[in-house]
Coordinates of C-alpha atoms in Angstrom, one line a residue:
X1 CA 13.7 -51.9 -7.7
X2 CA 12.6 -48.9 -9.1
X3 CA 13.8 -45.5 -7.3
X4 CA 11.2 -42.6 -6.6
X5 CA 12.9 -39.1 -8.1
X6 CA 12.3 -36.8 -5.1
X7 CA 9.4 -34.0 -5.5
X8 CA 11.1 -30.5 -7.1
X9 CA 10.2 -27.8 -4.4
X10 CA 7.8 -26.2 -7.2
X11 CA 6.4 -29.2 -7.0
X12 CA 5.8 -30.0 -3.4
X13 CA 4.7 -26.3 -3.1
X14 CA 1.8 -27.5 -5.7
X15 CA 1.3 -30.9 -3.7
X16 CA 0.5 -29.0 -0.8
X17 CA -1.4 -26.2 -2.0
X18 CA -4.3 -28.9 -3.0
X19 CA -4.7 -29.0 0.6
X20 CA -6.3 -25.4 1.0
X21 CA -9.6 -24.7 2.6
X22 CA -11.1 -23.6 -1.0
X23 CA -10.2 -26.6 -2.6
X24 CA -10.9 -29.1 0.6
X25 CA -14.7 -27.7 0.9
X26 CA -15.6 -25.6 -2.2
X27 CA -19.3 -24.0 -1.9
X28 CA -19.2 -25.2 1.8
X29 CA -16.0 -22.7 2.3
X30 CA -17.6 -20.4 0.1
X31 CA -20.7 -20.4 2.0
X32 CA -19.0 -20.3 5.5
X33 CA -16.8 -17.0 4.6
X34 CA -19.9 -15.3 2.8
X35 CA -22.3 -15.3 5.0
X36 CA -20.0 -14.4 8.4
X37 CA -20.7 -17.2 10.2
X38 CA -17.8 -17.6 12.3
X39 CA -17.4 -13.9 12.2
X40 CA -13.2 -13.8 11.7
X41 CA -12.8 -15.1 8.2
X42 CA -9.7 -16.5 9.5
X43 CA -11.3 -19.2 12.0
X44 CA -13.0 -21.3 9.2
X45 CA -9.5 -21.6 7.6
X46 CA -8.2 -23.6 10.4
X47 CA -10.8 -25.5 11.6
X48 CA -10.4 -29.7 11.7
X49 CA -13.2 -31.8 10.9
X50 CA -14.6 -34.1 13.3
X51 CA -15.2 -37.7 12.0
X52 CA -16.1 -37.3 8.3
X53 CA -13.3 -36.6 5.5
X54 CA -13.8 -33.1 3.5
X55 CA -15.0 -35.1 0.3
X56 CA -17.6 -36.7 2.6
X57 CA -18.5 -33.5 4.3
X58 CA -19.1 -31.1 0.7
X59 CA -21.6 -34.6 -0.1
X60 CA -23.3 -34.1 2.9
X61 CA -23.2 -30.4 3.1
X62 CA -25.3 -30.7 -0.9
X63 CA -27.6 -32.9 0.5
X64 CA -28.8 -30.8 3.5
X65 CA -28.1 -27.0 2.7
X66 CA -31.8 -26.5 1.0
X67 CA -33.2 -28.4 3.6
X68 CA -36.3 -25.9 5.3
X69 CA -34.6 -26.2 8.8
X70 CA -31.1 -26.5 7.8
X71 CA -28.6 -23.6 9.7
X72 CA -24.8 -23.4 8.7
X73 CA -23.9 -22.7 12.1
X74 CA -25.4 -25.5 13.6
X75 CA -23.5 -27.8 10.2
X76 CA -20.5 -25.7 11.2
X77 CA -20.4 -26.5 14.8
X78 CA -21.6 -30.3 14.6
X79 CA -18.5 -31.4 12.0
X80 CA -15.8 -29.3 12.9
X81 CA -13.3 -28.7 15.7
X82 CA -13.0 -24.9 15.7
X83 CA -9.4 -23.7 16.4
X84 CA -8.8 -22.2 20.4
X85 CA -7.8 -19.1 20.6
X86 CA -5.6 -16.5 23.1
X87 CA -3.6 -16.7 26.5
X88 CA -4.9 -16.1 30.0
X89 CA -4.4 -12.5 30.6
X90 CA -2.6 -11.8 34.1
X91 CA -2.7 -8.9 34.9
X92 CA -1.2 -9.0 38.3
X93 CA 1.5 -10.4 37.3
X94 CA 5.3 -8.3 37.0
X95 CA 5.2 -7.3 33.0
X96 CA 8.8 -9.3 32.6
X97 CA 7.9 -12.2 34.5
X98 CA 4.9 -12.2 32.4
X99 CA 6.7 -12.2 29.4
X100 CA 9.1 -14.5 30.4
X101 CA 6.0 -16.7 31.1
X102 CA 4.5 -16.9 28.3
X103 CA 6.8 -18.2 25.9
X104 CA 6.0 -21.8 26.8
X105 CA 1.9 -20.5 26.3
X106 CA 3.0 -19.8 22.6
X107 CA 5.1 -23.2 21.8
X108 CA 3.3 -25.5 19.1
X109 CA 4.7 -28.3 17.5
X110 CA 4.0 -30.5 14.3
X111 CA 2.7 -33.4 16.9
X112 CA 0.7 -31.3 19.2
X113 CA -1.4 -30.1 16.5
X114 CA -2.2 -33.2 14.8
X115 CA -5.9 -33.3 13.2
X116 CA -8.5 -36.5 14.1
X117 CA -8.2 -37.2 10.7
X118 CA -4.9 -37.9 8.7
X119 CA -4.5 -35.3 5.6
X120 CA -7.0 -32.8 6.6
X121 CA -4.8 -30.0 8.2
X122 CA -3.7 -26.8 6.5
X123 CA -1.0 -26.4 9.0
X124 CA 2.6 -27.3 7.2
X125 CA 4.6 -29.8 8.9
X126 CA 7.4 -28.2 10.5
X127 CA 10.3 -31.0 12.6
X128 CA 11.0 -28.7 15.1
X129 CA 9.2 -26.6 18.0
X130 CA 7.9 -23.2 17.2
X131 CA 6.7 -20.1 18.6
X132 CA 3.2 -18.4 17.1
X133 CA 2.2 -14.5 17.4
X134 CA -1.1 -15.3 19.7
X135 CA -4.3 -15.1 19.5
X136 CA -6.0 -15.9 15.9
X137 CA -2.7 -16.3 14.6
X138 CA -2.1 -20.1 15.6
X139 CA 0.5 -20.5 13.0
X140 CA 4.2 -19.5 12.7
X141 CA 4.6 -16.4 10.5
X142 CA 7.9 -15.4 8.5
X143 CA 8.7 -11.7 9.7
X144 CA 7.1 -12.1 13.1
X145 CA 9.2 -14.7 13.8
X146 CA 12.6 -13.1 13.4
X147 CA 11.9 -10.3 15.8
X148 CA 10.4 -13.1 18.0
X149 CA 13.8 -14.9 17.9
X150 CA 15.4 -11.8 19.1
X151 CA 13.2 -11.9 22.4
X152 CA 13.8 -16.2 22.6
X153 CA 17.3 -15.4 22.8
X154 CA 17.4 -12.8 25.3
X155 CA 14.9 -14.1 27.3
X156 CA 16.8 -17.3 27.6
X157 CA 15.7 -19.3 25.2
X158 CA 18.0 -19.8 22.8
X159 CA 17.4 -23.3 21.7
X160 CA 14.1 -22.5 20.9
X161 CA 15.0 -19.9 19.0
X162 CA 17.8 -22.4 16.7
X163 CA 14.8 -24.3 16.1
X164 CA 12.8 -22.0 14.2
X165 CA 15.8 -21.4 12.8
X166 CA 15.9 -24.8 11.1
X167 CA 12.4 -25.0 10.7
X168 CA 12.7 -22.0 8.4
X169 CA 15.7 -23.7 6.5
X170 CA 13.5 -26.5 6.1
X171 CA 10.7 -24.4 4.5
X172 CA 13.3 -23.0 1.8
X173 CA 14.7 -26.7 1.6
X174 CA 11.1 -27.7 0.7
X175 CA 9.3 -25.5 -1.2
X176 CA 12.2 -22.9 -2.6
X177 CA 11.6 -20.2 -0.2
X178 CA 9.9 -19.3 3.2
X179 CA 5.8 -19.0 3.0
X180 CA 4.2 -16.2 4.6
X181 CA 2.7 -18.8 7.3
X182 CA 3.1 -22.3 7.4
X183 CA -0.5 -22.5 6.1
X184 CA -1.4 -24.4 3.3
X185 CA -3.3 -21.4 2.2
X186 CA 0.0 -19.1 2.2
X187 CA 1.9 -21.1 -0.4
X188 CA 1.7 -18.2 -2.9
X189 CA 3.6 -15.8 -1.3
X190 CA 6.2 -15.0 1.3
X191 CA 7.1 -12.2 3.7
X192 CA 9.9 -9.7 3.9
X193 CA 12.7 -11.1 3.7
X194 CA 14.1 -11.4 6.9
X195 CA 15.9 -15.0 7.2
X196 CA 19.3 -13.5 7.3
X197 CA 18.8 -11.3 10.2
X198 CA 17.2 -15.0 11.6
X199 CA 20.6 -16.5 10.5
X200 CA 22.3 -13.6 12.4
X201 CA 20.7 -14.2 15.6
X202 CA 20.4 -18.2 16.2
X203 CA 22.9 -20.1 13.9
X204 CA 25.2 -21.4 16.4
X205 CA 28.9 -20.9 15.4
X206 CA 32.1 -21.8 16.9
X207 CA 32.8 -18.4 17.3
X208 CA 29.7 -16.8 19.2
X209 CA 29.0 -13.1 16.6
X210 CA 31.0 -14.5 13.5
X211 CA 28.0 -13.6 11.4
X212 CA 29.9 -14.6 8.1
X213 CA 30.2 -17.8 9.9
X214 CA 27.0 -18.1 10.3
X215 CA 26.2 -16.7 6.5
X216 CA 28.3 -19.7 5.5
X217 CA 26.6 -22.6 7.6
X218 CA 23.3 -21.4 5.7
X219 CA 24.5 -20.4 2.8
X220 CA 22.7 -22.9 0.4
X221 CA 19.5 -21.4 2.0
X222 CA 20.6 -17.7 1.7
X223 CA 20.9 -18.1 -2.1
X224 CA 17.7 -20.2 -2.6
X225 CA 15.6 -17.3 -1.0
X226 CA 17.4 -14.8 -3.5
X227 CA 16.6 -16.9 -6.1
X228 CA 12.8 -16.8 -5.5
X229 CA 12.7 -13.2 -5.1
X230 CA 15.0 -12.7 -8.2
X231 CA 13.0 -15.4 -10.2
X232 CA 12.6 -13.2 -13.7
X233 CA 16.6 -13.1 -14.2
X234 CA 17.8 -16.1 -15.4
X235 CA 22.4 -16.6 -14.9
X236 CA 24.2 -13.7 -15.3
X237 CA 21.9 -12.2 -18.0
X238 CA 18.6 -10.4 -17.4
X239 CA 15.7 -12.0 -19.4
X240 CA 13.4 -9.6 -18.3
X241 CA 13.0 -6.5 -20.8
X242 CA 13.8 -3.0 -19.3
X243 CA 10.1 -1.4 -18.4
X244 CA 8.6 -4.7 -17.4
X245 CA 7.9 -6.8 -14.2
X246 CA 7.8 -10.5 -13.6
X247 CA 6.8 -11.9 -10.3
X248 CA 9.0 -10.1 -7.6
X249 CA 11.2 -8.3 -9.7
X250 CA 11.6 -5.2 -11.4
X251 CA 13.5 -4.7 -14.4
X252 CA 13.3 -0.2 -14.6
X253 CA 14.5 1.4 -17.5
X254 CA 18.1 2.4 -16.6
X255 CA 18.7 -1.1 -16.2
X256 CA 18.6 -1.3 -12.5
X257 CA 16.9 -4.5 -10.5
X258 CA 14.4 -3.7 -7.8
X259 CA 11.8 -5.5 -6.2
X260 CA 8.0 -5.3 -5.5
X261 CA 5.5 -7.7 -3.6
X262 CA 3.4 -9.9 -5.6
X263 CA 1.4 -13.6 -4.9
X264 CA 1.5 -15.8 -7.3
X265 CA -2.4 -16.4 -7.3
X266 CA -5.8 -14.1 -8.3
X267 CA -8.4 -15.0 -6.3
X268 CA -9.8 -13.9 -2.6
X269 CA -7.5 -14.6 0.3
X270 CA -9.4 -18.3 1.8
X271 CA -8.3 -16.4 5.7
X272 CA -10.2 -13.2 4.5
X273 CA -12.8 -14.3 1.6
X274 CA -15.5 -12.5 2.2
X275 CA -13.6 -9.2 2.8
X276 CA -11.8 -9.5 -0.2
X277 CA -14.5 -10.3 -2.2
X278 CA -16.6 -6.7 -1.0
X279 CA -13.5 -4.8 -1.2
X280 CA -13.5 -6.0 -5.1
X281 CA -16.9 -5.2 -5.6
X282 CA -16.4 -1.6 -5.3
X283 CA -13.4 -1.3 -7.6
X284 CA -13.8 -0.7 -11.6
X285 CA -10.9 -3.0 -12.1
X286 CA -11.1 -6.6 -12.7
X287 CA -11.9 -8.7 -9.4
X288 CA -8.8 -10.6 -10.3
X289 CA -6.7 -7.7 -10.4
X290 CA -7.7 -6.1 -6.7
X291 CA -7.2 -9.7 -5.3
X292 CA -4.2 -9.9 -6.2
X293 CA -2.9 -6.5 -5.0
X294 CA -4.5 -7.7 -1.7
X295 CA -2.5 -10.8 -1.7
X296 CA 0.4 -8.8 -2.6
X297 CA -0.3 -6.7 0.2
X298 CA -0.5 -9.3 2.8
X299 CA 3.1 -10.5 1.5
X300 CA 4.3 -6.8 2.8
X301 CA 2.9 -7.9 6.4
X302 CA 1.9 -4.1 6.2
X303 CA -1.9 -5.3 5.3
X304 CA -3.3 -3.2 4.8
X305 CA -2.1 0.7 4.7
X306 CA -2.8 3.8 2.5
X307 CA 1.1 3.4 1.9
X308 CA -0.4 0.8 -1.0
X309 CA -3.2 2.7 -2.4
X310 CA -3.5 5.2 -5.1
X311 CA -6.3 6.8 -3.1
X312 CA -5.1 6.6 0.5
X313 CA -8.8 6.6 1.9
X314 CA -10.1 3.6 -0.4
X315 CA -8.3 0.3 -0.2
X316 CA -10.0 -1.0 -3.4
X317 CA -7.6 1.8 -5.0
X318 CA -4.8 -0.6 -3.7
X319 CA -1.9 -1.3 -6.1
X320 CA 0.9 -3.2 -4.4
X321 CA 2.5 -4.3 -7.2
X322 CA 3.2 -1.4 -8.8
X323 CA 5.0 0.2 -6.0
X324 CA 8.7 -0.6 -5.2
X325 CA 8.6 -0.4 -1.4
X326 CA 12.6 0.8 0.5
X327 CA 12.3 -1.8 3.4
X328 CA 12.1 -4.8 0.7
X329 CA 15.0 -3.2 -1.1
X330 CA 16.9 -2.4 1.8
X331 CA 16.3 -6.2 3.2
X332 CA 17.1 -7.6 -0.1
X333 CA 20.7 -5.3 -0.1
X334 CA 21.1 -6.8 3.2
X335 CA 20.6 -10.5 1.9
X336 CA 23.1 -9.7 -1.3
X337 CA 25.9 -8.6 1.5
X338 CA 25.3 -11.5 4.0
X339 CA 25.5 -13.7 0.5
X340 CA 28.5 -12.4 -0.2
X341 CA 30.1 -12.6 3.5
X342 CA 29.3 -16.2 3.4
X343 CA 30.6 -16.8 0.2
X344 CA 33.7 -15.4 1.6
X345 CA 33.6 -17.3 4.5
X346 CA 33.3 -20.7 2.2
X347 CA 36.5 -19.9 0.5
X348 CA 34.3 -19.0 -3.0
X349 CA 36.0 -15.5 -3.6
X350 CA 34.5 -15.7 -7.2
X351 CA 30.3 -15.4 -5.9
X352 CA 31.8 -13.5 -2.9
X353 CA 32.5 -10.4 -5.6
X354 CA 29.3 -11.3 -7.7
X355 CA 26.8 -11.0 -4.7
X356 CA 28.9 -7.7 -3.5
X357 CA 28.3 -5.9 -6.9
X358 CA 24.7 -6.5 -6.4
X359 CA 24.7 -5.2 -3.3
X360 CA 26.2 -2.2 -4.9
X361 CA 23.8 -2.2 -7.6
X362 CA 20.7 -2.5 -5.6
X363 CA 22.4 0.5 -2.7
X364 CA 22.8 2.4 -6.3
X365 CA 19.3 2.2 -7.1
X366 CA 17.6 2.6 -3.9
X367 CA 19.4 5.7 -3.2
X368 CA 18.3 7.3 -6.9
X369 CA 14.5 5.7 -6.7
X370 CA 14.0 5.3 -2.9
X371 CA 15.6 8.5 -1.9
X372 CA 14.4 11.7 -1.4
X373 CA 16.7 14.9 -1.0
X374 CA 14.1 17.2 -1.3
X375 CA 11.8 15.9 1.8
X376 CA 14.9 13.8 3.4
X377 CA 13.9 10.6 4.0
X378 CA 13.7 7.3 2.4
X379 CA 10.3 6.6 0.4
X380 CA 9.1 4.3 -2.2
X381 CA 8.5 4.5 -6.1
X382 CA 5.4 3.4 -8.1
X383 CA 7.4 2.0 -11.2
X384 CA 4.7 2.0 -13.3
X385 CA 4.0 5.5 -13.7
X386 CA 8.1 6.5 -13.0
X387 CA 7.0 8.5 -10.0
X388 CA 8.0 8.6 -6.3
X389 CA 5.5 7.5 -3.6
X390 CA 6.4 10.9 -0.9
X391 CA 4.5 9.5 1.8
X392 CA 6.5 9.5 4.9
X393 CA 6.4 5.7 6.4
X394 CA 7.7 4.4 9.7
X395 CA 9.4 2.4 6.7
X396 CA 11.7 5.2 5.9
X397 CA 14.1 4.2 9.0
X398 CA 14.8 0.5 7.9
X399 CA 17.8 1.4 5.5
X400 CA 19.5 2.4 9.0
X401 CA 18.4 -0.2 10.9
X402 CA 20.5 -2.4 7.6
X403 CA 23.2 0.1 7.8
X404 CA 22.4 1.3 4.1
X405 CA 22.7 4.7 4.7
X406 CA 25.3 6.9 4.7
X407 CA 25.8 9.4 7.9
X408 CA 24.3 12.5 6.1
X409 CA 21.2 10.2 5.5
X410 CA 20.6 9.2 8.8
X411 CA 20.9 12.4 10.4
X412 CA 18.0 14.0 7.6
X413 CA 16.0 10.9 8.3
X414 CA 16.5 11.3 12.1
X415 CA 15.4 14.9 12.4
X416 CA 12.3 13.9 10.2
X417 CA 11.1 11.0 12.2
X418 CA 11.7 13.1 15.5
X419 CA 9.4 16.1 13.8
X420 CA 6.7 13.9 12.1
X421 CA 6.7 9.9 13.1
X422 CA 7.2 10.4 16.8
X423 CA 4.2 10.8 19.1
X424 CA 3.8 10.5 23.0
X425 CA 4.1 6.7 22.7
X426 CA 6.3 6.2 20.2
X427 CA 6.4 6.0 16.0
X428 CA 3.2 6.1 14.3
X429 CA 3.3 4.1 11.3
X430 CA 2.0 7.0 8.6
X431 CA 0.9 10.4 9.2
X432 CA -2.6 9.1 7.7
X433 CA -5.6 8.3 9.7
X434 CA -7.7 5.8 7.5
X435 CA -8.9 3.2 9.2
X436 CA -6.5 0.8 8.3
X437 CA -4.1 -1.1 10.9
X438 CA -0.9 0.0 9.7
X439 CA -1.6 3.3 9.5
X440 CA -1.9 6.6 12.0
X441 CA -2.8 5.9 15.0
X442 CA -1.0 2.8 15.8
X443 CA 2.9 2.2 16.1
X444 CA 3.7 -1.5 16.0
X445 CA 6.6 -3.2 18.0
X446 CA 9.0 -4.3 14.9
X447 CA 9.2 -0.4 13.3
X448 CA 9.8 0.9 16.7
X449 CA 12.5 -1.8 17.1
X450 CA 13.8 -1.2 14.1
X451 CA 14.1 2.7 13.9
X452 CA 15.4 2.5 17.6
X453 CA 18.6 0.2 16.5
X454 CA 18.8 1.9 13.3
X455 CA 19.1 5.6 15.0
X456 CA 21.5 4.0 17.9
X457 CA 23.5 2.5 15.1
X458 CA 24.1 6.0 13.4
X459 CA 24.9 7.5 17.1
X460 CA 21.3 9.3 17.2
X461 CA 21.2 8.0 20.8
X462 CA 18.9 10.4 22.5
X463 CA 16.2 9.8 19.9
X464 CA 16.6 6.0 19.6
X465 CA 16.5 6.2 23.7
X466 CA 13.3 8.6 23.5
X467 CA 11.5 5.9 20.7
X468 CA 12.3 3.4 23.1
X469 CA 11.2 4.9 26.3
X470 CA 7.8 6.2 25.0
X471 CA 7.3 3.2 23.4
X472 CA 7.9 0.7 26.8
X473 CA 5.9 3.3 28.6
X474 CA 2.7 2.4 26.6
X475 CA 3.3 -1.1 26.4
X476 CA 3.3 -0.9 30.1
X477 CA 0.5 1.3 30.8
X478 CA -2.0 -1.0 28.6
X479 CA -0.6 -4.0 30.3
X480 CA -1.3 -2.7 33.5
X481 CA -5.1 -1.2 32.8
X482 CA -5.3 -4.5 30.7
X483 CA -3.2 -7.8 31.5
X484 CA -2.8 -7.7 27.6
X485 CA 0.1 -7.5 25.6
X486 CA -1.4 -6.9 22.3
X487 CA -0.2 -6.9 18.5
X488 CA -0.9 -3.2 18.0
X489 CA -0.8 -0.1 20.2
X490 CA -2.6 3.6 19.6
X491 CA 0.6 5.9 20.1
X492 CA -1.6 8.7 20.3
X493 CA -3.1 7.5 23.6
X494 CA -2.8 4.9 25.8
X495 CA -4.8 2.5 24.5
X496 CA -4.9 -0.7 22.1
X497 CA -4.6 -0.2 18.3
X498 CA -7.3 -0.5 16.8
X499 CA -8.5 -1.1 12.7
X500 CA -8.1 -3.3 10.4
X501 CA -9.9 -6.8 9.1
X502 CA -10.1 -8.2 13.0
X503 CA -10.1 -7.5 16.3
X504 CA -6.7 -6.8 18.1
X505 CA -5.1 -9.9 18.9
X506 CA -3.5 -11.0 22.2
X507 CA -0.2 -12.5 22.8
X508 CA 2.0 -11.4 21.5
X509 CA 4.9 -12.6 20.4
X510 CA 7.2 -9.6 18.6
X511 CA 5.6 -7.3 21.2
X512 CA 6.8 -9.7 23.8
X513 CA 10.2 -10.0 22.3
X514 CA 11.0 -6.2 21.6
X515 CA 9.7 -4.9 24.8
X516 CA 12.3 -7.7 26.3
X517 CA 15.4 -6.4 23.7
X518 CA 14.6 -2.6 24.1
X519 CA 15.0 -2.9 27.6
X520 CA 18.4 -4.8 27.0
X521 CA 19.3 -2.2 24.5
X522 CA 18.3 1.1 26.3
X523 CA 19.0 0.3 29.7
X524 CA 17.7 3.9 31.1
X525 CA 14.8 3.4 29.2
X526 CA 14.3 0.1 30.7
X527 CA 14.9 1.6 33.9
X528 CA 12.2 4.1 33.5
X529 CA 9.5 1.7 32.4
X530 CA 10.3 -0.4 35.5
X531 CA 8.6 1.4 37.8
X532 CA 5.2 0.4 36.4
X533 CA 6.5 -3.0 37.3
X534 CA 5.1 -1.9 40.6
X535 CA 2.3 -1.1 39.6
X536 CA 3.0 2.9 39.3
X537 CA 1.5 3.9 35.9
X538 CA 4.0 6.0 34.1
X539 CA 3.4 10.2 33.3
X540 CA 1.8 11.3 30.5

């Protein structure tokens, strides 16, 4: 009997990339995303036909379009199951108990969202339960989800939490590393890297905090994800000349590895088509090159954000790929360390020293490319022309949430964020107003998390405290003048964030989860924000 040889996971990655909406429905798609029909280019991408098979549907769809009478809506609406979308908002309901409440409202599961018809889903199969952002975002994403986790397990849900845990292990067991959704569609790129910090919070140990333990138990998975962002460097020796790129990684001219986003294809994103095809259009560069600085800029999970483009008003100047960005590199340091804890941990004191000289390596770098003594914070580098990026980012604080840093770094960094980042509601993610969602005026929930710790770690505990407070404060306001608890918030006002390639979505699950560990964290600040649990909105 003649054995099968198992599928490589660059292999399965191209299996199940076949499976995207471009390649299921051709013109059809094309058509769909073109002309705006469902309005949010991301709706088509997840819709499940009805009765007939794709390759039946594209037959049917050539026979009809040029008919006198024939609408695409009405086509649309007759052969496909379009996807549901949001929570019931609640807003009578305490903000916590709310929160606690709508986990459940966020659950999917592999079986749950079965399609009528066998192979015609873009959805991954995952084996275990999962929790989704909210609203158009029916899916589970990579970064989201870690700071999701934090919430699960604070909020008393801790199993839940170990099983996106395993469900991400399983994505790296299968395709090599973790996709940016598990979306068909998504195959070609990831998200920050933040499995680790997952690994940190939900792998259950013998020893409840032994994080090398922890580092150990996933330790296979840990080095597989380093491998796909180091894919360029092949062993011990680099292959990759000094001056050039290859994928994710950066090969400078002192020698020193550092990393960029990238997506491995060229063409429009199938969730955003027709937006990526008009932003194109009003480049000079090749179509193929903007798409793929688009993609690139989607793996950031910052899409989009002047902090990408060479003109900070016009996101066809957007060059993503060029730009070595401090929170990848300061995530990536972090992996290299937790690598070499587990290693430890395993007894293998030989890749124990190898992954802590990278980490030393990569600390080296970042502080000579990704530092700035002469405006004090942290910033990013745009390789290809050897010059620093001085835009101050809401980015700049992630080396302390990492513990990169070193004390007199923190404390520059600090009295920066405090002078420039921090508005009446919190951290605004740039000091630029253009349009875009990651950009002034809206703070989002993972940087304020993020600089909070990182400032509370380096004993800045007023200002981690007054991120915190300011930033529950608004949370609470919009929730109460709402019901919502939304992806985004204007820290300039009380008010949703706004911008962007879609409306702001509902939900929502890292909102959710850092309003829940904030409160944990800054107890006073917690305490503050409680009162408009009684429905008394808080000062301005």
């Amino acid at each position: 009997m003649k054995r099968e040889v198992p599928l490589t996971a660059r292999e399965r990655r191209a299996l199940d990339a076949e499976r995207t909406p471009l390649r299921l429905y051709g013109q059809l798609f094309i058509d769909v995303q073109m002309q705006d029909v469902l309005s949010d280019g991301k709706t088509f991408v997840d819709v499940l036909p009805r009765r007939l098979p794709p390759a039946m549907l594209v037959s049917l769809y050539e026979q009809r379009r040029f008919d006198p009478d024939f609408s695409l809506t009405a086509f649309v609406t007759e052969h496909f199951v379009l996807p549901q979308t949001g929570v019931a908002n609640s807003p009578w309901d305490a903000i916590r108990e709310r929160i606690h409440g709508l986990w459940p409202q966020l659950v999917r599961s592999t079986d749950s969202e079965a399609p009528p018809l066998p192979g015609t889903s873009t959805l991954l199969p995952l084996p275990h339960p999962y929790v989704v952002p909210g609203g158009r975002f029916r899916e589970v994403y990579y970064w989201d989800s870690y700071f999701t986790m934090l919430g699960l397990v604070e909020d008393g849900y801790r199993p839940l939490a170990e099983d996106m845990l395993r469900n991400f292990a399983s994505l790296i067991d299968r395709y090599g590393f973790i996709p940016n959704s598990n979306r068909s569609y998504m195959l070609s790129r990831s998200q920050p890297p933040f499995f680790f910090k997952m690994v940190q919070c939900a792998a259950p140990t013998a020893s409840p905090g032994d994080e090398a333990a922890a580092y150990a138990l996933y330790l296979p998975q840990l080095q597989a994800e380093y491998a796909y962002w180091m894919e360029g460097e092949v062993g011990a020796e680099v292959q990759l000349p000094r001056g050039e790129a290859r994928g994710r990684l950066v090969h400078l001219p002192d020698g020193a590895l550092l990393n960029r986003y990238w997506d491995d294809c060229d063409h429009p994103r199938e969730e955003s088509y027709r937006d990526d095809v008009l932003t194109a259009q009003q480049s000079d560069r090749p179509c193929a090159q903007v798409y793929r600085e688009l993609r690139a800029g989607a793996e950031s999970g910052w899409d989009f954000s002047s902090r990408w483009c060479a003109d900070p008003q016009r996101l066809d100047s957007i060059e993503t790929t060029e730009i070595l960005p401090v929170d990848l590199n300061s995530l990536l340091w972090g992996l290299e360390c937790a690598i070499a804890q587990g290693c430890e941990h395993a007894g293998d004191a030989a890749g124990a020293q190898h992954y802590a000289q990278r980490a030393e390596r990569r600390k080296h770098a970042i502080n000579r490319y990704l530092w700035s003594e002469e405006q004090g914070h942290y910033i990013d580098y745009q390789w290809v022309k050897g010059q620093p990026r001085p835009q101050l980012t809401a980015a700049a604080l992630v080396p302390l949430y990492l513990g990169l840093a070193s004390a007199e770094q923190a404390q520059s960094s600090a009295v920066v964020a405090q002078d420039q980042l921090l508005t009446m509601n919190g951290l605004q993610t740039t000091l630029l107003h253009t349009g875009q969602q990651w950009d002034a005026p809206n703070g989002w929930a993972p940087l304020q998390w993020m600089a909070a710790r990182g400032l509370q770690r380096y004993g800045h505990e007023a200002l981690a405290r007054d991120i915190a407070s300011r930033w529950l404060g608004a949370v609470h306001r919009v929730y109460l003048e709402t019901g919502r608890l939304l992806e985004k918030y204007d820290v300039a006002e009380f008010r949703p964030g706004g911008g962007g390639e879609y409306a702001t979505q509902d939900g929502f699950g890292w909102t959710n989860a850092t309003y829940v560990t904030l409160r944990k964290s800054f107890p006073l600040a917690g305490a503050t924000a409680a009162g408009t649990d009684r429905g008394t909105p808080m000062s301005t």
